[in-house]
Amino acid sequence: MTDLDTFFRPRSVAIIGASPSRLNLGASICLVLSHLNFSGAVYAVNKDALDVHGAKGYKRVQDIPGPVDLAVIITRADTVPDLAEECGIKGIRHLIIESSGFSEGGLPGAALQQQLQQVTARHGIRYMGPNCLGVLDTSSRFCCFFGIIPGKYDEAFTTRKQGVASYILQSGGMGALIMDSLQTDVTGIHRVVSIGNKEDVDEADLIDYFSQDEAPVIVLYLESVKDGRKLMDAARRTTIPILAFKVGRSSRGAEAACSHTGGLANNDRIFDAACRQAGIIRLESVTELHALPKMFTSMPLLKGKRIAVFTNSGAFGGVAADLLSQEGLAVPQFSETLVTQLRSTGLLYNASNPIDVGPGLSMEAFLAIFRILLASDEIDGLLPVANVWQDVFIDALKELMSLCREYGKPAGIYIPNATERILEIRKKHQLPIFESPEQAVRGLAVSLLHHGYLAKKETTR
Amino acid sequence: MTDLDTFFRPRSVAIIGASPSRLNLGASICLVLSHLNFSGAVYAVNKDALDVHGAKGYKRVQDIPGPVDLAVIITRADTVPDLAEECGIKGIRHLIIESSGFSEGGLPGAALQQQLQQVTARHGIRYMGPNCLGVLDTSSRFCCFFGIIPGKYDEAFTTRKQGVASYILQSGGMGALIMDSLQTDVTGIHRVVSIGNKEDVDEADLIDYFSQDEAPVIVLYLESVKDGRKLMDAARRTTIPILAFKVGRSSRGAEAACSHTGGLANNDRIFDAACRQAGIIRLESVTELHALPKMFTSMPLLKGKRIAVFTNSGAFGGVAADLLSQEGLAVPQFSETLVTQLRSTGLLYNASNPIDVGPGLSMEAFLAIFRILLASDEIDGLLPVANVWQDVFIDALKELMSLCREYGKPAGIYIPNATERILEIRKKHQLPIFESPEQAVRGLAVSLLHHGYLAKKETTR
């Protein structure tokens, strides 16, 4: 398995098809690697042997002196099999084939893909793609995505965030949406892999590989599943939460996905059942691809379904209770003892569940309530839904983060403010705030789901 | 019915309980009215007859010289019945009672509410509340919401936006969330009414009233329904789209709602069926309260279920097709003729439905495609899902707005960019862009639903 390491931290990489001509896609990769100060050697292969953004130019890979760990091929599809052959002869055992025009485009492309498969098999080459972007790894500072604006994702490469998610995506466009969205969110990125048509390296290989260094969460976006058993076996082997969105619930959606990355339509219900058996958390929207990982990277797991709702805006108590019930979570009635304890903290509008604290509560009162709830054996987790019209509530939420860790119980946080303000507060204070009450409740639900999967995995071992 | 007019454009209003003391809620109303340059006379009633933010002070309403159209009462609950009596004697026939502590708080409050009901009935007084914020009307510049920061909503009072929605809400907090959210959206606000415990004036009265001036859309947030038949009759009488979110799908949610505005739990399924019969569009989340109205204020109605998906980011074709299928809409296969027409516009990745235009298409090509689709009798509406990494796409969407009006077919627009960027583009260019593909598809679905309701209403007349 560990040979996949070369895809993520190559000591030397050749970008085949990178030339200094305008709008050249390979050149954009050389530029990003230079911008990132990637520590490995970078070579550009083009017909005129021209240097590209600091990458020494060669006419062919065999002209490059010394060994090459990885080649990225980004040329016309019909040139790819021969180039792969040359890579094999040069002794390159890892390829990322970004060119499109293979099985996603109909019969002629499918024949090319088969040809490629034969060449790589003969040379013992592992490869990603075709029709992909390959790898972005913030720890090794390696990135072979084409078309990325240098500097745009600098923050992802430098900031130490609370958690680091690894993404396996069957679409480059989805990667862009996720990375853009995470710029105002708390989830840090470890790796984004765009696997495209995934003729060789697939999501299962990558789950196995990512499991070795205990990633806090793995997120999948799939348009097709080629080898369901392999994927489910990989999922069963790991205890890392796996979140997966798959296109193709409808027949028209499945058809569209296949024309994008050349897979075959899968029976969605079978996939659903298989996910439940293998312990994969199925996502309900593409938004959840970037919204839900923070529940795993910044909060303890939810270990039971009893949730205390906590609001300073009356209407949201009812809204939250509805959503929790819908997701199979509970809004338990508090015992008299607990209500009395809560009342002692100050002037609450409503000390039963959902708790309505009304406006004007002090920081001390907030924290006292949080402590009482987290310490109570009647409650497994919190759903704070509070308009942050006062700064005191932001401060209270910051304290809540450490209280959650202290008591080993999570909070799914939502603030009923305009989205603009949510994004601003979340980014500034690095708080794991969800953008809607639905998302916060889903965060709690998937946390409990993973807790259940873990228990099942432990029993079956 | 027209006597409700006084609530929205009073010539004179007394704020009972407004005093210059710090944190006085009535004073915040005087301040806002002064900030808005409200044209009517404003009086403050307090025990020392002190002026408040330009409102002349009187000790009691009967001391105010000349007639008073409307009184806003914001004092301790137990003082309200007597104050209402004084208003009745003064000849005031419209009250907005903002004080809380009535039926939402248990038995003593319920008794007060009954007492209030007797006084107002004797004097022939119509009133809003208790436990409400009353009215905000951007056309008359009247606002009696307490606690609003002067200037915060100036844009709503001045900008001419594409459409003006009227909101009827059983929660002030929800009003704040909606108004905050609409600041980065295209939907203009006509009126926001917070009806609280709605002992007298309720959502049905307001639907009737709003129907008179042909509001483009009415939006309801309900925690309880007191008189279901009255509401459904009002809904049946109007052809204006009514969007309604109601708390209380679950028993715990219904209980929480009742402790907030003092209603009785309703059977959710019965409410659901009644909405379908009366032509009320039921919303699925509080986010939809502000997200969906723009579909009615800026686009023609969808008159059939055949949607053409249009993307420049392959993955979203499949995602969109799944969502449309889920919502009962169709992603029809195009005829050969239509595909040929589409191909003639330029280099498309995929000219079948979902259309994938790939990157690098020109403005002319975009518009040519839009025109072909909108003119086609195979298509009832569009779902453009396109990453705006190029400005040309923003320009194309602007043109699409007028094309939609020209052809009488709507587009549910989503751009798969980070939310931050969506908000920025939507606000800057005043484009009705939804924040998720789910929202855009729901926008199309509710548009078609209303079209069906209209047809049904016409038949039954």
PDB file of N, CA and C in Angstrom, chain A residues 155-193:
ATOM      1  N   GLU A 155      -3.785  30.052   2.559  1.00  0.00           N
ATOM      2  CA  GLU A 155      -4.192  29.861   3.944  1.00  0.00           C
ATOM      3  C   GLU A 155      -4.261  28.373   4.285  1.00  0.00           C
ATOM      4  N   ALA A 156      -4.778  27.576   3.357  1.00  0.00           N
ATOM      5  CA  ALA A 156      -4.904  26.135   3.611  1.00  0.00           C
ATOM      6  C   ALA A 156      -3.536  25.503   3.830  1.00  0.00           C
ATOM      7  N   PHE A 157      -2.509  26.095   3.220  1.00  0.00           N
ATOM      8  CA  PHE A 157      -1.165  25.523   3.331  1.00  0.00           C
ATOM      9  C   PHE A 157      -0.431  26.005   4.571  1.00  0.00           C
ATOM     10  N   THR A 158      -0.923  27.054   5.188  1.00  0.00           N
ATOM     11  CA  THR A 158      -0.140  27.612   6.294  1.00  0.00           C
ATOM     12  C   THR A 158      -0.850  27.535   7.642  1.00  0.00           C
ATOM     13  N   THR A 159      -2.130  27.874   7.664  1.00  0.00           N
ATOM     14  CA  THR A 159      -2.815  27.977   8.946  1.00  0.00           C
ATOM     15  C   THR A 159      -2.927  26.617   9.615  1.00  0.00           C
ATOM     16  N   ARG A 160      -2.661  26.604  10.886  1.00  0.00           N
ATOM     17  CA  ARG A 160      -2.956  25.387  11.646  1.00  0.00           C
ATOM     18  C   ARG A 160      -4.399  25.492  12.098  1.00  0.00           C
ATOM     19  N   LYS A 161      -5.270  24.730  11.514  1.00  0.00           N
ATOM     20  CA  LYS A 161      -6.674  24.754  11.905  1.00  0.00           C
ATOM     21  C   LYS A 161      -6.947  23.617  12.876  1.00  0.00           C
ATOM     22  N   GLN A 162      -8.180  23.531  13.317  1.00  0.00           N
ATOM     23  CA  GLN A 162      -8.478  22.544  14.360  1.00  0.00           C
ATOM     24  C   GLN A 162      -8.395  21.111  13.870  1.00  0.00           C
ATOM     25  N   GLY A 163      -8.658  20.887  12.601  1.00  0.00           N
ATOM     26  CA  GLY A 163      -8.650  19.505  12.140  1.00  0.00           C
ATOM     27  C   GLY A 163      -8.298  19.483  10.691  1.00  0.00           C
ATOM     28  N   VAL A 164      -7.910  18.336  10.200  1.00  0.00           N
ATOM     29  CA  VAL A 164      -7.507  18.264   8.810  1.00  0.00           C
ATOM     30  C   VAL A 164      -8.220  17.108   8.124  1.00  0.00           C
ATOM     31  N   ALA A 165      -9.021  17.459   7.164  1.00  0.00           N
ATOM     32  CA  ALA A 165      -9.814  16.471   6.440  1.00  0.00           C
ATOM     33  C   ALA A 165      -9.120  16.066   5.154  1.00  0.00           C
ATOM     34  N   SER A 166      -9.322  14.834   4.749  1.00  0.00           N
ATOM     35  CA  SER A 166      -8.803  14.370   3.465  1.00  0.00           C
ATOM     36  C   SER A 166      -9.973  14.094   2.534  1.00  0.00           C
ATOM     37  N   TYR A 167      -9.885  14.635   1.321  1.00  0.00           N
ATOM     38  CA  TYR A 167     -10.979  14.522   0.353  1.00  0.00           C
ATOM     39  C   TYR A 167     -10.591  13.631  -0.816  1.00  0.00           C
ATOM     40  N   ILE A 168     -11.485  12.758  -1.202  1.00  0.00           N
ATOM     41  CA  ILE A 168     -11.306  11.924  -2.396  1.00  0.00           C
ATOM     42  C   ILE A 168     -12.481  12.231  -3.311  1.00  0.00           C
ATOM     43  N   LEU A 169     -12.198  12.847  -4.452  1.00  0.00           N
ATOM     44  CA  LEU A 169     -13.289  13.408  -5.244  1.00  0.00           C
ATOM     45  C   LEU A 169     -13.238  12.939  -6.684  1.00  0.00           C
ATOM     46  N   GLN A 170     -14.396  12.591  -7.203  1.00  0.00           N
ATOM     47  CA  GLN A 170     -14.461  12.218  -8.610  1.00  0.00           C
ATOM     48  C   GLN A 170     -14.873  13.425  -9.450  1.00  0.00           C
ATOM     49  N   SER A 171     -14.349  14.602  -9.119  1.00  0.00           N
ATOM     50  CA  SER A 171     -14.659  15.820  -9.872  1.00  0.00           C
ATOM     51  C   SER A 171     -13.777  16.948  -9.380  1.00  0.00           C
ATOM     52  N   GLY A 172     -13.114  17.587 -10.332  1.00  0.00           N
ATOM     53  CA  GLY A 172     -12.273  18.712  -9.963  1.00  0.00           C
ATOM     54  C   GLY A 172     -13.095  19.923  -9.554  1.00  0.00           C
ATOM     55  N   GLY A 173     -14.218  20.134 -10.241  1.00  0.00           N
ATOM     56  CA  GLY A 173     -15.079  21.274  -9.934  1.00  0.00           C
ATOM     57  C   GLY A 173     -15.592  21.219  -8.500  1.00  0.00           C
ATOM     58  N   MET A 174     -15.888  20.000  -8.043  1.00  0.00           N
ATOM     59  CA  MET A 174     -16.354  19.851  -6.666  1.00  0.00           C
ATOM     60  C   MET A 174     -15.228  20.212  -5.693  1.00  0.00           C
ATOM     61  N   GLY A 175     -13.997  19.889  -6.102  1.00  0.00           N
ATOM     62  CA  GLY A 175     -12.849  20.239  -5.269  1.00  0.00           C
ATOM     63  C   GLY A 175     -12.733  21.740  -5.110  1.00  0.00           C
ATOM     64  N   ALA A 176     -12.951  22.464  -6.202  1.00  0.00           N
ATOM     65  CA  ALA A 176     -12.872  23.924  -6.148  1.00  0.00           C
ATOM     66  C   ALA A 176     -13.940  24.469  -5.197  1.00  0.00           C
ATOM     67  N   LEU A 177     -15.170  23.956  -5.314  1.00  0.00           N
ATOM     68  CA  LEU A 177     -16.249  24.424  -4.435  1.00  0.00           C
ATOM     69  C   LEU A 177     -15.901  24.163  -2.963  1.00  0.00           C
ATOM     70  N   ILE A 178     -15.379  22.973  -2.681  1.00  0.00           N
ATOM     71  CA  ILE A 178     -15.057  22.611  -1.299  1.00  0.00           C
ATOM     72  C   ILE A 178     -13.937  23.493  -0.758  1.00  0.00           C
ATOM     73  N   MET A 179     -12.869  23.646  -1.546  1.00  0.00           N
ATOM     74  CA  MET A 179     -11.746  24.445  -1.060  1.00  0.00           C
ATOM     75  C   MET A 179     -12.138  25.906  -0.887  1.00  0.00           C
ATOM     76  N   ASP A 180     -12.918  26.425  -1.814  1.00  0.00           N
ATOM     77  CA  ASP A 180     -13.398  27.801  -1.672  1.00  0.00           C
ATOM     78  C   ASP A 180     -14.241  27.937  -0.407  1.00  0.00           C
ATOM     79  N   SER A 181     -15.120  26.972  -0.188  1.00  0.00           N
ATOM     80  CA  SER A 181     -16.032  27.053   0.963  1.00  0.00           C
ATOM     81  C   SER A 181     -15.270  26.942   2.277  1.00  0.00           C
ATOM     82  N   LEU A 182     -14.236  26.102   2.308  1.00  0.00           N
ATOM     83  CA  LEU A 182     -13.503  25.909   3.564  1.00  0.00           C
ATOM     84  C   LEU A 182     -12.668  27.133   3.945  1.00  0.00           C
ATOM     85  N   GLN A 183     -12.536  28.075   3.018  1.00  0.00           N
ATOM     86  CA  GLN A 183     -11.778  29.283   3.367  1.00  0.00           C
ATOM     87  C   GLN A 183     -12.470  30.095   4.455  1.00  0.00           C
ATOM     88  N   THR A 184     -13.778  29.973   4.581  1.00  0.00           N
ATOM     89  CA  THR A 184     -14.464  30.672   5.688  1.00  0.00           C
ATOM     90  C   THR A 184     -14.914  29.681   6.751  1.00  0.00           C
ATOM     91  N   ASP A 185     -14.365  28.476   6.730  1.00  0.00           N
ATOM     92  CA  ASP A 185     -14.795  27.474   7.716  1.00  0.00           C
ATOM     93  C   ASP A 185     -13.597  27.036   8.564  1.00  0.00           C
ATOM     94  N   VAL A 186     -13.853  26.217   9.583  1.00  0.00           N
ATOM     95  CA  VAL A 186     -12.788  25.862  10.513  1.00  0.00           C
ATOM     96  C   VAL A 186     -12.041  24.590  10.126  1.00  0.00           C
ATOM     97  N   THR A 187     -12.598  23.817   9.198  1.00  0.00           N
ATOM     98  CA  THR A 187     -11.957  22.555   8.842  1.00  0.00           C
ATOM     99  C   THR A 187     -10.714  22.794   7.997  1.00  0.00           C
ATOM    100  N   GLY A 188      -9.592  22.301   8.451  1.00  0.00           N
ATOM    101  CA  GLY A 188      -8.366  22.382   7.671  1.00  0.00           C
ATOM    102  C   GLY A 188      -8.322  21.255   6.654  1.00  0.00           C
ATOM    103  N   ILE A 189      -7.571  21.467   5.591  1.00  0.00           N
ATOM    104  CA  ILE A 189      -7.451  20.445   4.552  1.00  0.00           C
ATOM    105  C   ILE A 189      -6.108  19.754   4.677  1.00  0.00           C
ATOM    106  N   HIS A 190      -6.112  18.435   4.681  1.00  0.00           N
ATOM    107  CA  HIS A 190      -4.856  17.713   4.606  1.00  0.00           C
ATOM    108  C   HIS A 190      -4.560  17.401   3.138  1.00  0.00           C
ATOM    109  N   ARG A 191      -5.479  16.654   2.494  1.00  0.00           N
ATOM    110  CA  ARG A 191      -5.275  16.283   1.095  1.00  0.00           C
ATOM    111  C   ARG A 191      -6.579  16.354   0.326  1.00  0.00           C
ATOM    112  N   VAL A 192      -6.487  16.785  -0.913  1.00  0.00           N
ATOM    113  CA  VAL A 192      -7.611  16.684  -1.838  1.00  0.00           C
ATOM    114  C   VAL A 192      -7.113  15.872  -3.027  1.00  0.00           C
ATOM    115  N   VAL A 193      -7.778  14.771  -3.315  1.00  0.00           N
ATOM    116  CA  VAL A 193      -7.382  13.957  -4.465  1.00  0.00           C
ATOM    117  C   VAL A 193      -8.548  13.899  -5.441  1.00  0.00           C
TER     118      VAL A 193
END
